[in-house]
mmCIF file of C-alpha atoms in Angstrom:
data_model
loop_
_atom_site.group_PDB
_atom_site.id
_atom_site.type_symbol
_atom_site.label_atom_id
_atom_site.label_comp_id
_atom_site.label_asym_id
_atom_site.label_seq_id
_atom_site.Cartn_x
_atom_site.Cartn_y
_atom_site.Cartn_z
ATOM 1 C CA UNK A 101 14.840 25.702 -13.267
ATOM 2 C CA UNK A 102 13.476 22.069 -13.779
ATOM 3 C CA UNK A 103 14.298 19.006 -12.293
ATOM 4 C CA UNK A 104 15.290 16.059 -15.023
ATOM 5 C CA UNK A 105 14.198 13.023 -13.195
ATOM 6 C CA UNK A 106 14.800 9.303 -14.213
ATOM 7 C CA UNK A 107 11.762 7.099 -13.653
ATOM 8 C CA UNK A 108 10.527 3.511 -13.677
ATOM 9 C CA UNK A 109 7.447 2.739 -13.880
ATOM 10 C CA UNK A 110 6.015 -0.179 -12.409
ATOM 11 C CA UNK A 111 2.899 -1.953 -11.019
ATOM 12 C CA UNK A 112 1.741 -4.552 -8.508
ATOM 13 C CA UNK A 113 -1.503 -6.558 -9.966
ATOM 14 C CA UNK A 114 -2.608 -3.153 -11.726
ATOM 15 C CA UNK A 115 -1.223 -0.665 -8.767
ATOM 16 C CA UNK A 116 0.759 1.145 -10.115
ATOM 17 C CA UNK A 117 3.895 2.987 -9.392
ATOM 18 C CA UNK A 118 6.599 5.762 -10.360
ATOM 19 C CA UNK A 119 9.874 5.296 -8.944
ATOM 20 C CA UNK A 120 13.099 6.867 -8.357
ATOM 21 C CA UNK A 121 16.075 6.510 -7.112
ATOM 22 C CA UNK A 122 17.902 9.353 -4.736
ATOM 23 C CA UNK A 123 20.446 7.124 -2.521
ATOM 24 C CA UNK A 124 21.574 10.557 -1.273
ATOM 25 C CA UNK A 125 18.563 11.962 -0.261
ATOM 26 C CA UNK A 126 18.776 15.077 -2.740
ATOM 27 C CA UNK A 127 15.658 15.141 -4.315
ATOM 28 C CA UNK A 128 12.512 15.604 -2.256
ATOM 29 C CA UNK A 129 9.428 16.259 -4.512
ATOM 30 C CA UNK A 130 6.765 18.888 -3.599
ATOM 31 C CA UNK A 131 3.002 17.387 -3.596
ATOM 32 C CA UNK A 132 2.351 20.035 -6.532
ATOM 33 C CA UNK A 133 5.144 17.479 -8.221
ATOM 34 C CA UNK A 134 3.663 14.579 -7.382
ATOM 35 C CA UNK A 135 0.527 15.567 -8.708
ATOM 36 C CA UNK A 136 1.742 16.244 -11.728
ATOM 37 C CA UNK A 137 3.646 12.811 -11.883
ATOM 38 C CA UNK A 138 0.776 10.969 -10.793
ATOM 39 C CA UNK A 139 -1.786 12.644 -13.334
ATOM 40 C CA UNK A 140 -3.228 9.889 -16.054
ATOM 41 C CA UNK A 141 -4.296 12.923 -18.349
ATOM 42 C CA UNK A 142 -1.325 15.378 -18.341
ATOM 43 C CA UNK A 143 1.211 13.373 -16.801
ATOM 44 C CA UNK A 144 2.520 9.982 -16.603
ATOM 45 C CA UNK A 145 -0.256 8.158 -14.542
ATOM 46 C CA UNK A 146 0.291 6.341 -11.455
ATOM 47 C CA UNK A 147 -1.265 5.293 -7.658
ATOM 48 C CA UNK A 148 1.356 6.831 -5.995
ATOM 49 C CA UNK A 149 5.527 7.876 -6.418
ATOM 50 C CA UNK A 150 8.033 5.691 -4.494
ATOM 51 C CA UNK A 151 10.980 7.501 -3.357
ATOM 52 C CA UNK A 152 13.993 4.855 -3.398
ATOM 53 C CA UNK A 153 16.641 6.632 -0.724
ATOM 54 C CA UNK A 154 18.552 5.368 1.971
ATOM 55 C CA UNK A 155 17.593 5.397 5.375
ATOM 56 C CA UNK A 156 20.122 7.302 6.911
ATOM 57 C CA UNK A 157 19.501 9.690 4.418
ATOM 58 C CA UNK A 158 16.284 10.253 4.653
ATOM 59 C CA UNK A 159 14.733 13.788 5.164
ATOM 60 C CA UNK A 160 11.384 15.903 4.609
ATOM 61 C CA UNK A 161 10.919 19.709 3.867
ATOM 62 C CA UNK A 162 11.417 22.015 6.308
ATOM 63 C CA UNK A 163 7.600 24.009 6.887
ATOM 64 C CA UNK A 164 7.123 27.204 8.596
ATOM 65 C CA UNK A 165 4.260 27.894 10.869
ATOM 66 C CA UNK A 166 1.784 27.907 8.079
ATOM 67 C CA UNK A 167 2.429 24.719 6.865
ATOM 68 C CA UNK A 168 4.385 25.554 3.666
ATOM 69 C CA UNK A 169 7.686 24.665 2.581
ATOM 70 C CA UNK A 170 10.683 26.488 3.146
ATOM 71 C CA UNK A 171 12.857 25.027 0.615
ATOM 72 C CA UNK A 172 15.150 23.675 2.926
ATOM 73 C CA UNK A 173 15.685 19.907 4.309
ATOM 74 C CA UNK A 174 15.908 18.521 7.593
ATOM 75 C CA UNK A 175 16.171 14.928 8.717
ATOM 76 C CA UNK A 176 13.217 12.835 8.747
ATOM 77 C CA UNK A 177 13.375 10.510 12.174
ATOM 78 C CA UNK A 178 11.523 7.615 10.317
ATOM 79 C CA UNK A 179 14.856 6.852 8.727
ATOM 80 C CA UNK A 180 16.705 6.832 12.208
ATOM 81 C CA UNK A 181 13.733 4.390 13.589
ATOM 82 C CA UNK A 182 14.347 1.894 11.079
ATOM 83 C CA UNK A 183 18.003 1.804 11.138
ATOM 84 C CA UNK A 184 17.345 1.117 14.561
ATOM 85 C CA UNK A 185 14.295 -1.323 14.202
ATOM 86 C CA UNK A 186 16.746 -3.228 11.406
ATOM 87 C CA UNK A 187 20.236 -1.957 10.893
ATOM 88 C CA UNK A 188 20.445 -3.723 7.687
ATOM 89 C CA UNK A 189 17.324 -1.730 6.311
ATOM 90 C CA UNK A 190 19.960 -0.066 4.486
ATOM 91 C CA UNK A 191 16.695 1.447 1.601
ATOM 92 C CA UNK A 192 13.712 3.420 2.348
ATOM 93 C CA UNK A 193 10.665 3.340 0.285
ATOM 94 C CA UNK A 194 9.469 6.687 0.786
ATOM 95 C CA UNK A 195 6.171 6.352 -0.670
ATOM 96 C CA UNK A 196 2.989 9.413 -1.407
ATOM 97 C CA UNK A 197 -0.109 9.008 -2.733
ATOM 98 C CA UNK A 198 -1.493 10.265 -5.625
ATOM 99 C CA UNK A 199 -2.759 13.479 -4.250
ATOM 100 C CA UNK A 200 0.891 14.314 -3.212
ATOM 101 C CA UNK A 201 0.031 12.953 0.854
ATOM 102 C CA UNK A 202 2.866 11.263 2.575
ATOM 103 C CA UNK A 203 1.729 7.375 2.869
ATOM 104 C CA UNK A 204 2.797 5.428 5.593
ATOM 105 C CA UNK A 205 2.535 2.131 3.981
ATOM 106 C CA UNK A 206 1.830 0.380 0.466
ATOM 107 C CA UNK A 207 1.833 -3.275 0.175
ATOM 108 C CA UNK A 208 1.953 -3.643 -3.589
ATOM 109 C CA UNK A 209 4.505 -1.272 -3.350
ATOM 110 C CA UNK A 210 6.522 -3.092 -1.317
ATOM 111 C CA UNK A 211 7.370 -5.868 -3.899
ATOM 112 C CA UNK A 212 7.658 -3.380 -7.322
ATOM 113 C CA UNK A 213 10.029 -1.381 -4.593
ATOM 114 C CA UNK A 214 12.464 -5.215 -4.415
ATOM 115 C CA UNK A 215 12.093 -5.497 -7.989
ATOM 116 C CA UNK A 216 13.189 -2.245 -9.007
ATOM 117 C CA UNK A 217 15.954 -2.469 -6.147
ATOM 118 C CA UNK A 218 17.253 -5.845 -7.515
ATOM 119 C CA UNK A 219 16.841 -4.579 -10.890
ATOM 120 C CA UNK A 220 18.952 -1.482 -10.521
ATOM 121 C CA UNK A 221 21.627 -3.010 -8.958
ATOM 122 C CA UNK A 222 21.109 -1.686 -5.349
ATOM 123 C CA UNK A 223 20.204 -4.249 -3.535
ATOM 124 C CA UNK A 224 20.600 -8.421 -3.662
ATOM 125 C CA UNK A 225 18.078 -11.286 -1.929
ATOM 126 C CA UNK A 226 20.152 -14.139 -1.418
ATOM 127 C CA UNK A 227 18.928 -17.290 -1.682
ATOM 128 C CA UNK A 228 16.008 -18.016 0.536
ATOM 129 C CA UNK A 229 17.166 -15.176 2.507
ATOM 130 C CA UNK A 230 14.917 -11.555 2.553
ATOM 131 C CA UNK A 231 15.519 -7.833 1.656
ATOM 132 C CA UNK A 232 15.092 -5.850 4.617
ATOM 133 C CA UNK A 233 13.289 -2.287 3.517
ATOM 134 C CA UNK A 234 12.046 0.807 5.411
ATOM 135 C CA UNK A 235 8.379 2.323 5.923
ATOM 136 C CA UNK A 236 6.861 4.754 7.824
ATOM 137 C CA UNK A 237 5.106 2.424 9.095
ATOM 138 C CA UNK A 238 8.532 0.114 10.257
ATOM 139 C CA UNK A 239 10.775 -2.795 8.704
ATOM 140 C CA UNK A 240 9.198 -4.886 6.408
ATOM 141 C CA UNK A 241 10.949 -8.055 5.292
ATOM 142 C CA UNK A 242 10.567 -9.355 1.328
ATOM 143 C CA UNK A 243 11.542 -12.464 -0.213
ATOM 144 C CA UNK A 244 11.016 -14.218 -3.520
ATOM 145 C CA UNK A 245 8.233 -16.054 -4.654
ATOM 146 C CA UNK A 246 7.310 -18.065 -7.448
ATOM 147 C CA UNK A 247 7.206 -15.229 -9.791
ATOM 148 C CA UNK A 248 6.849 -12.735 -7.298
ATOM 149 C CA UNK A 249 7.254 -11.300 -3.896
ATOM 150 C CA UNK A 250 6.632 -12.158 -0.249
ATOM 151 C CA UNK A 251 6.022 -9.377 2.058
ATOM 152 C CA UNK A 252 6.114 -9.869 5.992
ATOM 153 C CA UNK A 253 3.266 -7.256 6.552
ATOM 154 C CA UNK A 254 4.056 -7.476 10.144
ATOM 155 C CA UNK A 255 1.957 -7.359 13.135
ATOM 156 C CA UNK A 256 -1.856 -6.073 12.466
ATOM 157 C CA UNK A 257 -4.554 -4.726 14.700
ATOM 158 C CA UNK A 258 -8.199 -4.882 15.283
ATOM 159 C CA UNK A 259 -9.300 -1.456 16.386
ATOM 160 C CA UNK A 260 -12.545 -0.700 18.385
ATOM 161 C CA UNK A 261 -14.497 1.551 16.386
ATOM 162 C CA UNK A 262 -16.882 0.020 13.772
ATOM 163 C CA UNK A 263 -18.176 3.263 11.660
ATOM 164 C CA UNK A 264 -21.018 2.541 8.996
ATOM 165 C CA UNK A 265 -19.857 2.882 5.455
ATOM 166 C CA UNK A 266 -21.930 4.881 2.522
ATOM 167 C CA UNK A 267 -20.942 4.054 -0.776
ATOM 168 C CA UNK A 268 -22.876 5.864 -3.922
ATOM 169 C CA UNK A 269 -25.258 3.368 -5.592
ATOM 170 C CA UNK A 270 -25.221 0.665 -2.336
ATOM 171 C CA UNK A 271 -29.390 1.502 -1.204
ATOM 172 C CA UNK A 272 -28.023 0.450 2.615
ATOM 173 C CA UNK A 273 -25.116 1.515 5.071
ATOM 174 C CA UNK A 274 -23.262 -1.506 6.233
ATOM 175 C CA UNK A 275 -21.188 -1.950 9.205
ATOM 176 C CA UNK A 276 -17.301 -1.943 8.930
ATOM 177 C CA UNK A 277 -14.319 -3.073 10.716
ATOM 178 C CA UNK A 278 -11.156 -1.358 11.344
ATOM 179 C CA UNK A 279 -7.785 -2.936 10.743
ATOM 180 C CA UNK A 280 -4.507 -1.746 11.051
ATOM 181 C CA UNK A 281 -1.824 -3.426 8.846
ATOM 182 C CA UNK A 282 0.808 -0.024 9.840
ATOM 183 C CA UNK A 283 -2.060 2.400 7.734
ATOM 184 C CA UNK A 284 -6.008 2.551 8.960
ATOM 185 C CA UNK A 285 -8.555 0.304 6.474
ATOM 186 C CA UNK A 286 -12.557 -0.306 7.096
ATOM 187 C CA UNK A 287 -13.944 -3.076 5.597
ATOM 188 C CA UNK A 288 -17.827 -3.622 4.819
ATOM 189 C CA UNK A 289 -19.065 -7.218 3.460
ATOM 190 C CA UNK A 290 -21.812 -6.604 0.184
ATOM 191 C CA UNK A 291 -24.592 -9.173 -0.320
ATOM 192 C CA UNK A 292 -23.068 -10.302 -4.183
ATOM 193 C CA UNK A 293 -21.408 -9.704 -6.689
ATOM 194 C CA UNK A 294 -24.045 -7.447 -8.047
ATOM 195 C CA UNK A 295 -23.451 -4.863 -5.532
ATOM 196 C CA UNK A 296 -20.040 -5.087 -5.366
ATOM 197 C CA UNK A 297 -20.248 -4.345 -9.388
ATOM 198 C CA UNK A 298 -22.622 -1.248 -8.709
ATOM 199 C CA UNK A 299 -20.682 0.220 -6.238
ATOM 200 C CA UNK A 300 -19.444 3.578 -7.637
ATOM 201 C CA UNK A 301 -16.168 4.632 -5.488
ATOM 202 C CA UNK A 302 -15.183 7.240 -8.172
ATOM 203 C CA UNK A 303 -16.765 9.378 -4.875
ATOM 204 C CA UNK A 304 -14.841 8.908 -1.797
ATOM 205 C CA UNK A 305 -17.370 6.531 0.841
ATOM 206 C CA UNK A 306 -19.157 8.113 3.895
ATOM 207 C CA UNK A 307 -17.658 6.862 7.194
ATOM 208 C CA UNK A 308 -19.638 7.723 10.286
ATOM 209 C CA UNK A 309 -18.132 8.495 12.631
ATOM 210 C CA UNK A 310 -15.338 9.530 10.408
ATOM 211 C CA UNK A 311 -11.488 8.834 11.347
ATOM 212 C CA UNK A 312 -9.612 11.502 12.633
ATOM 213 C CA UNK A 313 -7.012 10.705 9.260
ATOM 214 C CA UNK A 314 -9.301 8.900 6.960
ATOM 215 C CA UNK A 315 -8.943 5.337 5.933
ATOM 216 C CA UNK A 316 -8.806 3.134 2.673
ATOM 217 C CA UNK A 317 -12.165 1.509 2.430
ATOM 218 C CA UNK A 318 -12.725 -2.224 1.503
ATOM 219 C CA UNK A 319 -15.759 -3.654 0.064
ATOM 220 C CA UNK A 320 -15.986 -7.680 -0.058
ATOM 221 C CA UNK A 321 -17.859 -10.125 -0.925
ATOM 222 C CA UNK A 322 -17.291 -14.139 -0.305
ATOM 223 C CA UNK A 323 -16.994 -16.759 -2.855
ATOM 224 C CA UNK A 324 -19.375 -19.915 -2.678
ATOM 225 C CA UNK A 325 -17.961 -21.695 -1.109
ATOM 226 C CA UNK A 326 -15.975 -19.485 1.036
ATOM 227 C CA UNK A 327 -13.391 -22.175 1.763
ATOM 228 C CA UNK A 328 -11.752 -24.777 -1.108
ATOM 229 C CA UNK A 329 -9.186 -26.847 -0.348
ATOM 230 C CA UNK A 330 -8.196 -25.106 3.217
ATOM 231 C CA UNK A 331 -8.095 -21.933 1.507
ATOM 232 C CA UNK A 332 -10.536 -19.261 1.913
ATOM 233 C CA UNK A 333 -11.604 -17.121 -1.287
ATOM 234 C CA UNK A 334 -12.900 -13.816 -1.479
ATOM 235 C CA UNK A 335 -13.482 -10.784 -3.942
ATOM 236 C CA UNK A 336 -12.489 -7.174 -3.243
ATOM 237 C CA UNK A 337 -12.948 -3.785 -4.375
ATOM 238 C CA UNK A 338 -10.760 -0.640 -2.620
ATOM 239 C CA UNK A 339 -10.574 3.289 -2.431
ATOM 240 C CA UNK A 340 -7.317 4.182 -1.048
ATOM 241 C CA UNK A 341 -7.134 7.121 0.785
ATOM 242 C CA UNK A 342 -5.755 9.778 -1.373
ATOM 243 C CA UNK A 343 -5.486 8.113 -4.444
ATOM 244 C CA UNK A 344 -9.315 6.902 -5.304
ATOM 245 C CA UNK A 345 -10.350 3.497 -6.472
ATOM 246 C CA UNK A 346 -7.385 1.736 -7.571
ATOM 247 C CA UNK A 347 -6.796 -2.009 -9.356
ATOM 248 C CA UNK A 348 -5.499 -2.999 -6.360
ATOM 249 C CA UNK A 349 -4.239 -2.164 -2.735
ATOM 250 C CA UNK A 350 -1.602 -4.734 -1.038
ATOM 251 C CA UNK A 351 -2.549 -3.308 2.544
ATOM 252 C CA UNK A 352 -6.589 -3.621 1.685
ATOM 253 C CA UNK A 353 -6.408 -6.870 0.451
ATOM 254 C CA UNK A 354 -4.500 -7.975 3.820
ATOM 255 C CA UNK A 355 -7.369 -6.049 5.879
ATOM 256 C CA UNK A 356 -10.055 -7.409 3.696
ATOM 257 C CA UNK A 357 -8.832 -11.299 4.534
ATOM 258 C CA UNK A 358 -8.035 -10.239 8.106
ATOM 259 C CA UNK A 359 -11.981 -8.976 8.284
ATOM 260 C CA UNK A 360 -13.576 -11.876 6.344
ATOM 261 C CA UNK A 361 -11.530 -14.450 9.121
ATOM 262 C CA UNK A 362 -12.634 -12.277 11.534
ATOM 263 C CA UNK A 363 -16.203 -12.671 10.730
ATOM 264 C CA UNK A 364 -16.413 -16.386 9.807
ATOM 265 C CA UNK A 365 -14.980 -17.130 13.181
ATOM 266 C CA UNK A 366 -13.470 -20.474 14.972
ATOM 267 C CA UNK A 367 -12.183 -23.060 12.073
ATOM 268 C CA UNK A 368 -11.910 -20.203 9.448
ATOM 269 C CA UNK A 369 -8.262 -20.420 7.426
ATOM 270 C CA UNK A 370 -5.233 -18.660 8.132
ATOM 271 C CA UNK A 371 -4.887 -18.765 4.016
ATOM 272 C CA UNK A 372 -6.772 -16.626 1.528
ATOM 273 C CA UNK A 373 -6.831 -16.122 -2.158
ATOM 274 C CA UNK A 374 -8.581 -12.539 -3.113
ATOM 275 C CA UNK A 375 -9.201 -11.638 -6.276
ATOM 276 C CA UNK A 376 -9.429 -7.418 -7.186
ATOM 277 C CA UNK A 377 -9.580 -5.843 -10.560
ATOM 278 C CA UNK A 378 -5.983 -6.307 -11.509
ATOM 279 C CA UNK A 379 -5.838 -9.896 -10.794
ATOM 280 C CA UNK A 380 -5.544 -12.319 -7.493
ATOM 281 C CA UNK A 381 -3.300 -12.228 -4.240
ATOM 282 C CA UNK A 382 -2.339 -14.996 -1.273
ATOM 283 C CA UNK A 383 -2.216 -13.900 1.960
ATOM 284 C CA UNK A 384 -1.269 -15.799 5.039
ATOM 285 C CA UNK A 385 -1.760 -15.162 8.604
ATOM 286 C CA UNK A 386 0.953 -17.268 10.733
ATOM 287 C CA UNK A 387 2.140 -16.986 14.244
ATOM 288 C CA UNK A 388 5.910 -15.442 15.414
ATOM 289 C CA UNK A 389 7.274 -14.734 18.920
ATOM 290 C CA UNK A 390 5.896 -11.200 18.904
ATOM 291 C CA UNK A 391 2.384 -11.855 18.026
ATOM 292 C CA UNK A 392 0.334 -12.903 14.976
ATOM 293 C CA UNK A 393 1.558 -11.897 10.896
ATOM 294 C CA UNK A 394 0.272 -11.485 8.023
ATOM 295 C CA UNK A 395 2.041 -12.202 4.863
ATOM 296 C CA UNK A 396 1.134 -10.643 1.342
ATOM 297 C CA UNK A 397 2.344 -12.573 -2.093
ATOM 298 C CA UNK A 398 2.175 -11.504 -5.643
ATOM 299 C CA UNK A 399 3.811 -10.183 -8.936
ATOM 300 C CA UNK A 400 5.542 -7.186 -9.383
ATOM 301 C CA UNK A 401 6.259 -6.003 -12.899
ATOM 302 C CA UNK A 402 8.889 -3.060 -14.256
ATOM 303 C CA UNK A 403 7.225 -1.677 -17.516
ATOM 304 C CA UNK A 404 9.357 0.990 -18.747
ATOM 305 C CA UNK A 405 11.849 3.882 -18.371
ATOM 306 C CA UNK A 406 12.344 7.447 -18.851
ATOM 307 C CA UNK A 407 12.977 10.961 -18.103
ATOM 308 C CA UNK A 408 10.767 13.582 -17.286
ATOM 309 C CA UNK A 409 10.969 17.597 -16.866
ATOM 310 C CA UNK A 410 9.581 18.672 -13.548
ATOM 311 C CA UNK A 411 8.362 22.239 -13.073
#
């Protein structure tokens, strides 16, 4: 029998989304679904499928000792950790990729996640206030914004390991860095514009020595000048792990102005404009009693709705 599911679709600067709502934690697609969903030929087209339940009813398929699905549910503990993280984190934005791979983050997908939330009625902002939400990767606090969101990316990390990066039609390897925003990202600087514009990442990029769960991969290049106005300016282009190159990637652009900081050292801005495929993003890094943040800002946009048959 098929599954009739209601949809929204929606996209963050060109990242793009199908969403659902399942406050009762009732529907829990298979990655053979979510292929399907996410397929721009035979389906309806999308980064990724966002999962809008609440977190104390969150769960995952039960597997057996081969790895495949029994058909039953049991309680995921990611929606216990945020309830107790946030007790207000009332929705979860249970997010996969493209490929049908549980995601642990998705920074655009944070703010079409509000918007859909505000626009179905399940959740309010209050003025100047924020929308608590859950993510594998922990609590992660949106507000309004001009015409968009503000996402409290939370803490991030530097990691130690600097693998090169081979990308199809770039002649040279080039060193990257590894940031975590709450999923894993290298980023490699280009010369120009050129190569950034030549670089085909329709084929996944080389890492060596390769993370253990892959990464999204960031290429950048810096605008001349680098810094107008106190604000640093930078172009990006991304392959997300598990869904290929996409318009945009909330969590790559973060890493990408994290790296670029990083690398222009002492004096360099805490606020960057970056400019991908499917249009520009602020982020700003600011200090909080726990350590440094990083804040991503943009639009979210609801295009339409429907219903689909699932096999």
């Amino acid at each position: 029998m098929g599954i009739a599911l209601h949809f929204t679709k929606g996209h963050g600067t060109g990242n793009d989304f199908v969403l659902f709502a399942d406050p009762d934690g009732e529907i829990v697609l298979t990655p053979d679904q979510i292929r399907a969903l996410c397929d721009r030929h035979f389906g309806i087209g999308a980064d990724g499928v966002i999962r809008a339940v609440r977190s104390k009813n969150l769960n995952r398929p039960v597997v057996d000792a081969r790895g495949r699905a029994t058909g039953t549910l049991e309680p995921d503990p990611a929606g216990a950790s945020v309830l107790a993280e946030e007790p207000a984190a009332e929705w979860f934005m249970d997010y996969s990729n493209a490929d049908g791979s549980v995601g642990e983050m998705c920074g655009n997908g944070t703010r079409v996640f509000a918007k859909y939330l505000l626009a179905m009625g399940l959740a309010e902002i209050p003025g100047g206030g924020t929308l608590p939400i859950g993510t594998r990767a922990g609590v992660r606090d949106v507000a309004q914004h001009g015409n968009g969101f503000q996402t409290d990316m939370g803490r991030w990390r530097l990691e130690s390991d600097e693998p090169l990066v081979r990308v199809r039609n770039v002649p040279v390897a080039r060193p990257g860095l590894s940031i975590n925003v709450g999923n894993p990202h290298v980023v490699a600087a280009l010369a120009d514009d050129a190569e950034l514009d030549a670089a085909d990442l329709s084929v996944i990029p080389i890492l060596d020595p390769s993370p253990a769960d892959g990464a999204n991969v960031e290429l950048v290049v810096p605008h001349d000048p680098l810094v107008t106005d106190g604000v640093g300016r930078i172009r990006m282009r991304v392959h997300e792990r598990g869904s290929g190159e996409t318009l945009s990637c909330g969590t790559g652009i973060v890493a990408a102005a994290l790296a670029t900081r990083h690398w222009a050292g002492e004096g360099a801005p805490h606020n960057w404009r970056v400019d991908v495929p499917g249009g520009t993003l602020t982020v700003r890094m600011f200090p909080t009693e726990d350590g440094e943040h990083v804040s991503l800002s943009g639009p979210a946009e609801l295009v339409y709705t429907g219903t689909v048959e699932l096999a």
